[in-house]
Coordinates of C-alpha atoms in Angstrom, one line a residue:
M27 CA 90.2 14.4 90.8
G28 CA 87.9 11.7 89.5
E29 CA 86.2 11.0 92.8
R30 CA 82.5 10.3 92.3
A31 CA 79.9 12.2 94.2
K32 CA 78.0 10.4 96.9
A33 CA 74.5 10.8 98.3
L34 CA 73.8 9.7 101.9
L35 CA 70.3 8.1 102.1
V36 CA 69.0 7.9 105.7
D37 CA 65.7 6.1 106.4
D38 CA 64.7 3.5 109.0
R39 CA 62.7 1.6 106.4
R40 CA 64.7 -0.5 104.0
D41 CA 62.0 -0.3 101.3
N42 CA 62.2 3.5 101.3
L43 CA 66.0 3.2 100.9
L44 CA 65.6 0.9 97.9
A45 CA 63.1 3.3 96.4
L46 CA 65.5 6.2 96.8
E47 CA 68.3 4.2 95.2
A48 CA 66.1 3.4 92.3
I49 CA 65.1 7.1 91.9
L50 CA 68.8 8.1 91.8
Q51 CA 69.8 5.3 89.4
G52 CA 71.5 6.7 86.3
L53 CA 72.6 9.9 88.0
P54 CA 76.4 10.6 88.5
V55 CA 76.2 9.8 92.2
T56 CA 76.9 6.8 94.4
P57 CA 74.1 6.2 96.9
V58 CA 75.1 5.2 100.4
A59 CA 72.1 3.9 102.4
V60 CA 71.9 3.7 106.2
E61 CA 69.0 2.9 108.4
S62 CA 69.5 5.3 111.4
G63 CA 70.7 8.8 112.4
E64 CA 73.5 7.2 114.4
A65 CA 74.7 5.2 111.3
A66 CA 74.5 8.4 109.2
L67 CA 76.7 10.3 111.7
K68 CA 79.2 7.4 111.6
Q69 CA 79.2 7.3 107.8
L70 CA 79.9 11.1 107.8
L71 CA 83.1 10.6 109.8
T72 CA 84.7 8.7 106.9
D73 CA 83.0 9.8 103.7
D74 CA 82.3 13.1 102.0
F75 CA 78.8 13.6 100.5
A76 CA 77.4 15.9 97.9
V77 CA 73.9 15.7 99.5
I78 CA 72.0 14.0 102.3
L79 CA 68.4 12.7 101.9
L80 CA 67.2 12.4 105.4
D81 CA 63.9 10.9 106.7
A82 CA 62.5 13.2 109.3
H83 CA 60.8 10.5 111.4
M84 CA 62.9 7.7 112.7
P85 CA 63.1 5.9 116.0
N86 CA 65.8 6.8 118.6
M87 CA 67.5 9.7 116.8
D88 CA 65.0 11.4 114.4
G89 CA 66.1 13.3 111.3
F90 CA 65.9 16.7 113.0
E91 CA 68.4 15.6 115.7
T92 CA 70.6 14.0 113.1
A93 CA 70.6 17.2 111.0
S94 CA 71.5 19.2 114.1
H95 CA 74.5 17.0 114.7
I96 CA 75.5 17.2 111.1
K97 CA 75.4 21.0 111.0
R98 CA 77.4 21.3 114.2
R99 CA 80.4 19.4 112.7
E100 CA 82.9 21.5 110.8
R101 CA 83.5 18.8 108.3
T102 CA 79.8 18.3 107.4
R103 CA 78.1 21.6 108.1
H104 CA 78.0 22.6 104.5
V105 CA 76.5 19.4 103.1
P106 CA 73.0 20.1 101.9
I107 CA 70.2 18.2 103.6
L108 CA 66.9 17.4 101.9
F109 CA 64.3 16.2 104.4
L110 CA 61.9 13.5 103.2
T111 CA 58.9 12.7 105.3
A112 CA 55.6 10.8 105.1
A113 CA 54.1 13.3 107.5
D114 CA 51.3 15.4 106.3
R115 CA 52.1 18.9 105.1
D116 CA 52.5 20.4 108.5
A117 CA 54.2 23.7 108.1
Q118 CA 55.7 23.5 111.6
L119 CA 57.6 20.4 110.7
A120 CA 59.0 22.0 107.5
L121 CA 60.0 25.1 109.5
R122 CA 61.7 22.8 112.1
G123 CA 63.6 21.2 109.2
Y124 CA 64.8 24.5 107.8
A125 CA 65.7 25.6 111.3
V126 CA 68.1 22.8 111.7
G127 CA 69.8 23.5 108.4
A128 CA 67.8 21.7 105.7
V129 CA 67.8 23.2 102.2
D130 CA 64.5 21.6 101.4
Y131 CA 61.7 19.6 102.9
L132 CA 59.7 17.1 100.7
T133 CA 56.6 15.3 101.8
K134 CA 55.8 11.8 100.5
P135 CA 54.6 11.0 98.0
F136 CA 56.9 13.3 96.1
D137 CA 57.6 13.5 92.4
P138 CA 60.8 11.4 91.8
W139 CA 61.8 13.6 88.9
V140 CA 61.8 16.6 91.2
L141 CA 64.0 14.8 93.7
R142 CA 66.3 13.7 90.8
A143 CA 66.6 17.3 89.7
K144 CA 67.4 18.6 93.1
V145 CA 70.0 15.9 93.7
S146 CA 71.5 16.6 90.3
I147 CA 72.0 20.2 91.2
F148 CA 73.8 19.4 94.4
V149 CA 75.9 16.8 92.7
E150 CA 76.9 19.3 90.1
L151 CA 77.8 21.9 92.7
W152 CA 79.8 19.3 94.6
T153 CA 81.7 18.3 91.5
K154 CA 82.4 22.0 90.6
N155 CA 83.6 22.5 94.2
Q156 CA 86.0 19.5 93.9
Q157 CA 87.3 20.9 90.6
L158 CA 87.9 24.3 92.3
K159 CA 89.8 22.6 95.1
S160 CA 91.9 20.7 92.7
Q161 CA 92.7 23.8 90.7
A162 CA 93.5 25.7 93.9
E163 CA 95.9 22.9 94.9
A164 CA 97.6 22.9 91.5
S165 CA 97.9 26.7 91.7
R166 CA 99.5 26.5 95.2
E167 CA 102.0 23.8 93.9
R168 CA 102.9 26.1 90.9
E169 CA 103.4 29.0 93.2
A170 CA 105.6 27.0 95.5
Q171 CA 107.6 25.8 92.5
W172 CA 107.9 29.4 91.2
L173 CA 109.2 30.5 94.6
R174 CA 111.8 27.7 94.7
L175 CA 113.0 28.6 91.2
T176 CA 113.2 32.3 91.8
G177 CA 115.0 31.6 95.0
T178 CA 117.5 29.5 93.1
I179 CA 118.0 32.1 90.5
D180 CA 118.6 34.7 93.2
E181 CA 121.1 32.4 94.8
A182 CA 122.9 31.8 91.5
A183 CA 123.0 35.6 90.8
R184 CA 124.5 36.1 94.3
V185 CA 127.2 33.5 93.6
L186 CA 128.0 35.2 90.3
R187 CA 128.2 38.6 91.9
A188 CA 130.5 37.3 94.6
G189 CA 132.9 36.2 91.9
G190 CA 135.6 33.7 92.5
E191 CA 137.2 31.2 90.2
D192 CA 134.4 28.6 90.5
A193 CA 131.5 31.1 90.6
A194 CA 130.2 30.3 87.1
A195 CA 130.4 26.6 87.6
E196 CA 128.7 26.9 91.1
A197 CA 125.9 29.1 89.7
L198 CA 125.4 26.7 86.7
D199 CA 125.2 23.8 89.1
L200 CA 122.5 25.5 91.2
L201 CA 120.5 26.3 88.1
E202 CA 120.8 22.7 86.7
K203 CA 119.7 21.2 90.0
A204 CA 116.7 23.6 90.1
R205 CA 115.9 22.7 86.5
W206 CA 115.7 19.0 87.3
G207 CA 114.0 19.4 90.7
D208 CA 116.9 18.2 92.8

């Protein structure tokens, strides 16, 4: 555990990325800024993100195409995408954003406190999910250990039932090894 949540910021304008980083400052999230859809897809190959803030309008690969690629990948399909755009409040663009898998579509200028609140929620969900994964792994490890121990006890009982002059010593040896994890 202990891994800090990350937010992927995708915008072709560096000043917008700097503004987003400033808005997120103080939240329990590490912003990772990239300047194109292609760079975002590359970043998603190596890092896990709690949320993606994605500019809808970029040259080459726009935000809609980028989101479509993100949602097609098994590893990234569940990462929430918040579209950010300077476009006017065109309902068709918002619908297009939702159609490619966005959880929200904000037009600029947007209230930075609203964006912070939305990002905070996704960071909290990501953190809880990481905790659940960690707990599930610990539970699987305990279950495996329990199965090994019960198997050893069964084996020791079989040795004792079989009898023989060294049965007790052999059973005790099995139990001692199990106790110390040998």
